[in-house]
Amino acid sequence: MGKVLSPWSKQATIAMIEMDMTVSELADKIGRTREYTSAVVNGRVYAESAVKAISDVLNIPETARSLRGN
C-alpha cells in the first residue's frame, strides 16, 4: 500500500483536478519546479512558503493540523 496523503494534500489534488490544472501549470504559477511542487503536494517535502503559495493558487485552507494530520 502506498503512502497515505494528508488532508491538505488531498484537498490540493482535488482542487487541481477541479481546475483542470497540471502540476507543471501549478509550478509555473508559484515559481517552483514541477518536481518540487509535486513533492510538496504529495507530502514528501514540507515548506511553509510553498504550501502557502499552493494554497493561495488553489484557494484551499492552509492549516497546521491538516498539514501534519496523518
Coordinates of C-alpha atoms in Angstrom, one line a residue:
M1 CA 0.0 0.0 0.0
G2 CA 1.3 3.5 -0.8
K3 CA 1.7 6.5 1.4
V4 CA -1.4 8.0 2.9
L5 CA -1.9 11.6 1.9
S6 CA -2.6 14.3 4.4
P7 CA -5.9 16.1 4.3
W8 CA -4.2 19.1 2.8
S9 CA -2.6 17.0 0.1
K10 CA -5.9 15.5 -0.7
Q11 CA -7.5 19.0 -0.9
A12 CA -4.7 20.2 -3.2
T13 CA -5.1 17.3 -5.5
I14 CA -8.9 17.6 -5.7
A15 CA -8.6 21.3 -6.3
M16 CA -6.1 20.7 -9.1
I17 CA -8.4 18.2 -10.7
E18 CA -11.4 20.5 -10.4
M19 CA -9.4 23.3 -12.0
D20 CA -8.0 21.1 -14.8
M21 CA -4.6 22.2 -13.6
T22 CA -1.4 20.1 -14.0
V23 CA 1.4 20.0 -11.6
S24 CA 3.5 21.8 -14.3
E25 CA 0.9 24.6 -14.5
L26 CA 0.8 24.9 -10.7
A27 CA 4.6 25.0 -10.5
D28 CA 4.7 27.8 -13.1
K29 CA 2.1 29.8 -11.1
I30 CA 4.2 29.5 -7.8
G31 CA 7.6 29.9 -9.5
R32 CA 8.9 26.5 -8.5
T33 CA 9.9 23.4 -10.4
R34 CA 7.4 20.7 -11.3
E35 CA 9.4 18.1 -9.3
Y36 CA 9.5 20.3 -6.2
T37 CA 5.8 21.2 -6.5
S38 CA 4.8 17.6 -6.8
A39 CA 6.9 16.7 -3.8
V40 CA 5.1 19.4 -1.7
V41 CA 1.6 18.4 -2.9
N42 CA 2.3 14.7 -2.2
G43 CA 3.7 15.3 1.2
R44 CA 7.3 14.2 0.5
V45 CA 8.6 17.8 1.2
Y46 CA 7.2 20.4 3.6
A47 CA 8.0 24.1 3.1
E48 CA 5.6 26.6 4.7
S49 CA 6.2 29.2 1.9
A50 CA 5.4 26.6 -0.8
V51 CA 2.3 25.3 1.0
K52 CA 1.1 28.9 1.4
A53 CA 1.7 29.7 -2.3
I54 CA -0.1 26.5 -3.4
S55 CA -3.0 27.0 -1.1
D56 CA -3.4 30.6 -2.4
V57 CA -3.4 29.5 -6.0
L58 CA -5.8 26.6 -5.4
N59 CA -7.9 28.6 -2.9
I60 CA -7.8 25.9 -0.2
P61 CA -7.2 26.4 3.5
E62 CA -3.7 26.2 4.9
T63 CA -3.8 24.8 8.5
A64 CA -1.1 23.3 10.6
R65 CA -3.4 20.5 11.7
S66 CA -4.4 19.5 8.2
L67 CA -0.8 19.6 7.0
R68 CA 0.5 17.3 9.6
G69 CA -2.5 15.1 10.1
N70 CA -1.8 11.5 9.0

